Amino acid sequence: MRPESASPESGPPEPALLEVTDLHGGYGSARVLHGLSFRVGKGETHALLGRNGMGKTTTVRTLMGLNAARSGRILFDGQDITKLSPEAVVARGLAVVPEGRQVFPNLSVEEHLIAFHLKRHGNHWTPGRVYELFPRLHERRHHGGQQLSGGEQQMLAIGRALITNPKLLILDEATEGLAPLMREEVWRCLTLLRESGQSILVIDKYVRRLMTLADQHTILERGQVVWQGNSAQLEADKTAWEYLSV
């Protein structure tokens, strides 16, 4: 299935930070991804869209080395990372905020940030900077993960990813299960990160909200890319919305 998209704009494309080509993968004998191809430019916010069960989380797990790719290629910052371990993928500069947050219940907020802190050339995320982004985490810095609300856990999961000083931040279900006020806090954070030039790949069900944030969108259907384009193109394309309806 070839993805639908509007005619490309003139001029050469921006350099790709992440380039996925003909990616196949799944779980054991179950095949979930069937030839995915998409790219995320440097400094771009890219939304990965689709209904439940269409392969978004499997895509993230494969990018992060948690699921082995059956075939295809993943290039990150010009390097082939298709067969790298999760640890090696993180070392190259990818970081994920996983679905369900997955914070450690017995580690304090501050212990999370100290344990995951990676120093990289030209990047400056520290516990102090995370606290500036999320003042609430500073107030709760001595509390364990199990003592935090769902929204606070998501703030911590984002802070934990940022403190690795990633080139690409990936968020799987960025606002799932959060109260409206906490959702807006996450959107505020992502807007600030986007404005700072952070490259972002984000999955979330609130498509209208993502349209105000993302530069580009890729829609998955049954493990295939079926549509790609920007927010204006998505707004105008009724076919694209059919892929997103429940």
CSV table of C-alpha atoms in Angstrom, one decimal:
chain,number,residue,atom,x,y,z
A,1,MET,CA,0.0,0.0,0.0
A,2,ARG,CA,1.5,3.3,-1.0
A,3,PRO,CA,1.0,6.2,1.4
A,4,GLU,CA,-1.2,9.1,0.3
A,5,SER,CA,0.2,12.6,0.6
A,6,ALA,CA,-0.1,16.0,-1.0
A,7,SER,CA,2.4,17.2,-3.6
A,8,PRO,CA,5.7,18.0,-1.9
A,9,GLU,CA,6.7,21.6,-1.7
A,10,SER,CA,9.6,22.8,-3.8
A,11,GLY,CA,13.1,22.8,-2.6
A,12,PRO,CA,15.4,20.1,-1.2
A,13,PRO,CA,14.2,18.3,2.0
A,14,GLU,CA,15.7,19.1,5.3
A,15,PRO,CA,18.4,16.6,6.5
A,16,ALA,CA,16.8,13.6,8.1
A,17,LEU,CA,17.7,12.9,11.7
A,18,LEU,CA,15.7,9.6,11.6
A,19,GLU,CA,15.1,7.7,8.4
A,20,VAL,CA,13.1,4.5,8.4
A,21,THR,CA,13.0,2.5,5.2
A,22,ASP,CA,10.9,-0.6,4.4
A,23,LEU,CA,10.8,-1.7,8.1
A,24,HIS,CA,9.2,-5.0,8.9
A,25,GLY,CA,8.8,-6.4,12.4
A,26,GLY,CA,6.6,-7.8,15.1
A,27,TYR,CA,6.5,-10.1,18.1
A,28,GLY,CA,7.7,-13.7,17.7
A,29,SER,CA,5.9,-15.2,14.7
A,30,ALA,CA,3.3,-12.3,14.7
A,31,ARG,CA,4.1,-9.8,12.0
A,32,VAL,CA,2.9,-6.3,12.8
A,33,LEU,CA,5.0,-3.9,10.7
A,34,HIS,CA,4.8,-4.3,6.9
A,35,GLY,CA,7.3,-2.1,5.1
A,36,LEU,CA,7.2,1.2,7.1
A,37,SER,CA,9.0,4.2,5.6
A,38,PHE,CA,9.1,7.7,7.1
A,39,ARG,CA,11.6,10.3,8.2
A,40,VAL,CA,11.9,12.9,11.0
A,41,GLY,CA,14.0,16.0,10.2
A,42,LYS,CA,16.3,17.7,12.5
A,43,GLY,CA,14.4,20.1,14.8
A,44,GLU,CA,11.1,18.6,13.6
A,45,THR,CA,8.1,17.5,15.6
A,46,HIS,CA,6.5,14.5,13.9
A,47,ALA,CA,3.3,12.8,14.9
A,48,LEU,CA,2.8,9.1,14.4
A,49,LEU,CA,-1.0,8.6,14.2
A,50,GLY,CA,-3.4,5.7,13.8
A,51,ARG,CA,-6.1,3.8,15.6
A,52,ASN,CA,-5.3,1.3,18.4
A,53,GLY,CA,-3.5,-1.8,17.3
A,54,MET,CA,-2.2,-0.4,14.1
A,55,GLY,CA,1.5,-0.7,15.0
A,56,LYS,CA,2.6,2.6,16.6
A,57,THR,CA,4.0,1.1,19.8
A,58,THR,CA,5.6,-1.7,17.9
A,59,THR,CA,7.3,0.9,15.7
A,60,VAL,CA,8.6,2.7,18.8
A,61,ARG,CA,9.9,-0.5,20.3
A,62,THR,CA,11.6,-1.5,17.1
A,63,LEU,CA,13.3,2.0,16.8
A,64,MET,CA,14.6,1.6,20.4
A,65,GLY,CA,16.0,-1.9,19.8
A,66,LEU,CA,13.5,-3.6,22.1
A,67,ASN,CA,12.0,-5.5,19.2
A,68,ALA,CA,14.2,-6.9,16.5
A,69,ALA,CA,13.5,-5.7,13.0
A,70,ARG,CA,12.9,-8.6,10.5
A,71,SER,CA,14.1,-6.5,7.6
A,72,GLY,CA,14.5,-2.9,6.5
A,73,ARG,CA,16.8,-0.1,7.8
A,74,ILE,CA,16.8,2.5,10.5
A,75,LEU,CA,19.2,5.3,10.0
A,76,PHE,CA,19.7,7.8,12.9
A,77,ASP,CA,21.9,10.8,12.4
A,78,GLY,CA,23.5,9.1,9.4
A,79,GLN,CA,24.3,5.9,11.3
A,80,ASP,CA,22.6,2.5,10.8
A,81,ILE,CA,21.1,1.5,14.2
A,82,THR,CA,18.8,-1.3,12.9
A,83,LYS,CA,20.5,-4.1,14.8
A,84,LEU,CA,21.8,-2.2,17.9
A,85,SER,CA,20.9,-3.1,21.4
A,86,PRO,CA,18.6,-0.8,23.4
A,87,GLU,CA,21.5,0.5,25.4
A,88,ALA,CA,23.5,1.3,22.2
A,89,VAL,CA,20.4,3.1,20.7
A,90,VAL,CA,20.1,5.3,23.8
A,91,ALA,CA,23.9,6.0,23.6
A,92,ARG,CA,23.4,7.2,20.1
A,93,GLY,CA,20.9,9.8,21.3
A,94,LEU,CA,17.3,8.4,21.2
A,95,ALA,CA,15.2,8.5,24.4
A,96,VAL,CA,11.6,7.3,24.9
A,97,VAL,CA,8.8,8.2,27.2
A,98,PRO,CA,7.1,4.8,27.2
A,99,GLU,CA,3.4,4.1,27.3
A,100,GLY,CA,2.4,3.7,30.9
A,101,ARG,CA,5.3,5.8,32.1
A,102,GLN,CA,7.2,3.0,33.9
A,103,VAL,CA,8.7,5.0,36.7
A,104,PHE,CA,10.5,3.1,39.5
A,105,PRO,CA,8.2,3.1,42.6
A,106,ASN,CA,11.0,3.1,45.2
A,107,LEU,CA,13.3,5.7,43.6
A,108,SER,CA,12.7,9.4,44.4
A,109,VAL,CA,12.2,12.0,41.6
A,110,GLU,CA,15.7,13.2,42.2
A,111,GLU,CA,17.2,9.7,42.2
A,112,HIS,CA,15.5,9.0,38.8
A,113,LEU,CA,17.1,12.1,37.3
A,114,ILE,CA,20.6,11.5,38.8
A,115,ALA,CA,20.5,7.8,37.7
A,116,PHE,CA,19.6,8.6,34.1
A,117,HIS,CA,21.7,11.7,33.6
A,118,LEU,CA,23.9,11.4,30.5
A,119,LYS,CA,26.3,14.3,29.5
A,120,ARG,CA,26.7,14.9,25.8
A,121,HIS,CA,28.5,17.5,23.9
A,122,GLY,CA,26.4,20.6,23.3
A,123,ASN,CA,23.5,19.5,25.5
A,124,HIS,CA,22.7,20.8,28.9
A,125,TRP,CA,19.8,19.0,30.5
A,126,THR,CA,20.4,18.7,34.2
A,127,PRO,CA,18.1,18.0,37.2
A,128,GLY,CA,17.9,21.8,37.7
A,129,ARG,CA,16.8,22.4,34.1
A,130,VAL,CA,14.2,19.6,34.4
A,131,TYR,CA,12.9,21.3,37.6
A,132,GLU,CA,12.6,24.6,35.7
A,133,LEU,CA,10.5,22.9,33.0
A,134,PHE,CA,8.4,21.1,35.7
A,135,PRO,CA,8.4,23.1,38.9
A,136,ARG,CA,6.1,20.5,40.4
A,137,LEU,CA,8.8,17.9,40.2
A,138,HIS,CA,11.1,20.1,42.3
A,139,GLU,CA,8.4,20.3,45.0
A,140,ARG,CA,8.1,16.5,44.9
A,141,ARG,CA,11.8,15.7,44.3
A,142,HIS,CA,12.1,13.6,47.5
A,143,HIS,CA,9.0,11.6,46.9
A,144,GLY,CA,9.1,8.1,45.5
A,145,GLY,CA,7.6,7.2,42.1
A,146,GLN,CA,4.6,5.4,43.8
A,147,GLN,CA,3.7,8.6,45.7
A,148,LEU,CA,3.3,10.6,42.5
A,149,SER,CA,0.0,11.2,40.6
A,150,GLY,CA,-0.3,10.0,37.1
A,151,GLY,CA,0.4,13.4,35.7
A,152,GLU,CA,3.5,13.8,38.0
A,153,GLN,CA,4.7,10.4,36.9
A,154,GLN,CA,4.4,11.5,33.2
A,155,MET,CA,6.4,14.7,34.0
A,156,LEU,CA,9.0,12.5,35.6
A,157,ALA,CA,9.1,10.1,32.6
A,158,ILE,CA,9.6,13.1,30.3
A,159,GLY,CA,12.3,14.6,32.6
A,160,ARG,CA,14.0,11.2,32.8
A,161,ALA,CA,14.2,11.0,29.0
A,162,LEU,CA,15.3,14.6,28.6
A,163,ILE,CA,18.1,14.2,31.1
A,164,THR,CA,19.8,11.7,28.8
A,165,ASN,CA,20.2,14.8,26.5
A,166,PRO,CA,18.7,13.1,23.5
A,167,LYS,CA,18.9,14.1,19.9
A,168,LEU,CA,15.4,12.6,19.4
A,169,LEU,CA,12.7,12.5,22.1
A,170,ILE,CA,10.0,9.8,21.5
A,171,LEU,CA,6.7,9.9,23.4
A,172,ASP,CA,4.4,6.9,23.2
A,173,GLU,CA,0.8,8.0,24.2
A,174,ALA,CA,2.0,11.3,25.5
A,175,THR,CA,-1.1,12.2,27.5
A,176,GLU,CA,-2.9,8.9,27.9
A,177,GLY,CA,-4.9,8.7,31.2
A,178,LEU,CA,-4.1,12.2,32.3
A,179,ALA,CA,-6.6,14.7,33.6
A,180,PRO,CA,-7.2,17.8,31.4
A,181,LEU,CA,-5.0,20.1,33.4
A,182,MET,CA,-2.1,17.6,33.3
A,183,ARG,CA,-2.6,17.1,29.6
A,184,GLU,CA,-2.2,20.8,29.0
A,185,GLU,CA,1.0,20.7,31.1
A,186,VAL,CA,2.4,18.1,28.8
A,187,TRP,CA,1.4,20.1,25.7
A,188,ARG,CA,3.0,23.2,27.3
A,189,CYS,CA,6.2,21.2,27.8
A,190,LEU,CA,6.2,19.9,24.2
A,191,THR,CA,5.6,23.3,22.8
A,192,LEU,CA,8.6,24.7,24.7
A,193,LEU,CA,10.8,21.8,23.6
A,194,ARG,CA,9.7,22.3,20.0
A,195,GLU,CA,10.5,26.0,20.1
A,196,SER,CA,14.0,25.1,21.5
A,197,GLY,CA,14.7,23.0,18.5
A,198,GLN,CA,14.3,19.6,20.1
A,199,SER,CA,13.5,16.8,17.6
A,200,ILE,CA,10.3,15.0,18.7
A,201,LEU,CA,8.4,11.9,17.6
A,202,VAL,CA,5.1,11.8,19.4
A,203,ILE,CA,2.1,9.4,19.6
A,204,ASP,CA,-1.2,10.6,21.1
A,205,LYS,CA,-4.9,10.2,20.4
A,206,TYR,CA,-5.7,13.9,20.6
A,207,VAL,CA,-5.1,14.5,16.9
A,208,ARG,CA,-6.5,18.1,16.9
A,209,ARG,CA,-4.1,19.1,19.6
A,210,LEU,CA,-1.2,17.5,17.8
A,211,MET,CA,-2.1,19.4,14.7
A,212,THR,CA,-1.2,22.6,16.5
A,213,LEU,CA,2.2,21.1,17.5
A,214,ALA,CA,3.5,18.8,14.8
A,215,ASP,CA,5.2,19.8,11.6
A,216,GLN,CA,4.5,16.5,9.9
A,217,HIS,CA,2.2,13.5,10.4
A,218,THR,CA,2.4,9.9,9.5
A,219,ILE,CA,-0.7,7.6,9.7
A,220,LEU,CA,-0.4,3.9,10.2
A,221,GLU,CA,-3.0,1.3,9.2
A,222,ARG,CA,-2.4,-2.4,9.9
A,223,GLY,CA,1.3,-1.8,10.2
A,224,GLN,CA,1.7,0.2,7.0
A,225,VAL,CA,2.1,3.9,6.2
A,226,VAL,CA,-1.1,5.0,4.5
A,227,TRP,CA,-0.8,8.8,4.7
A,228,GLN,CA,1.9,11.5,5.2
A,229,GLY,CA,1.7,15.2,5.3
A,230,ASN,CA,1.6,18.4,7.3
A,231,SER,CA,-1.2,19.8,9.5
A,232,ALA,CA,-2.8,21.9,6.8
A,233,GLN,CA,-2.9,18.9,4.5
A,234,LEU,CA,-4.3,16.6,7.2
A,235,GLU,CA,-7.1,19.2,8.0
A,236,ALA,CA,-8.1,19.2,4.3
A,237,ASP,CA,-7.9,15.5,3.5
A,238,LYS,CA,-11.1,13.6,4.4
A,239,THR,CA,-9.5,10.3,3.4
A,240,ALA,CA,-6.9,10.7,6.1
A,241,TRP,CA,-9.6,11.2,8.8
A,242,GLU,CA,-11.2,8.0,7.7
A,243,TYR,CA,-8.0,6.2,8.9
A,244,LEU,CA,-8.3,7.9,12.3
A,245,SER,CA,-12.0,7.3,13.0
A,246,VAL,CA,-13.0,4.7,15.5
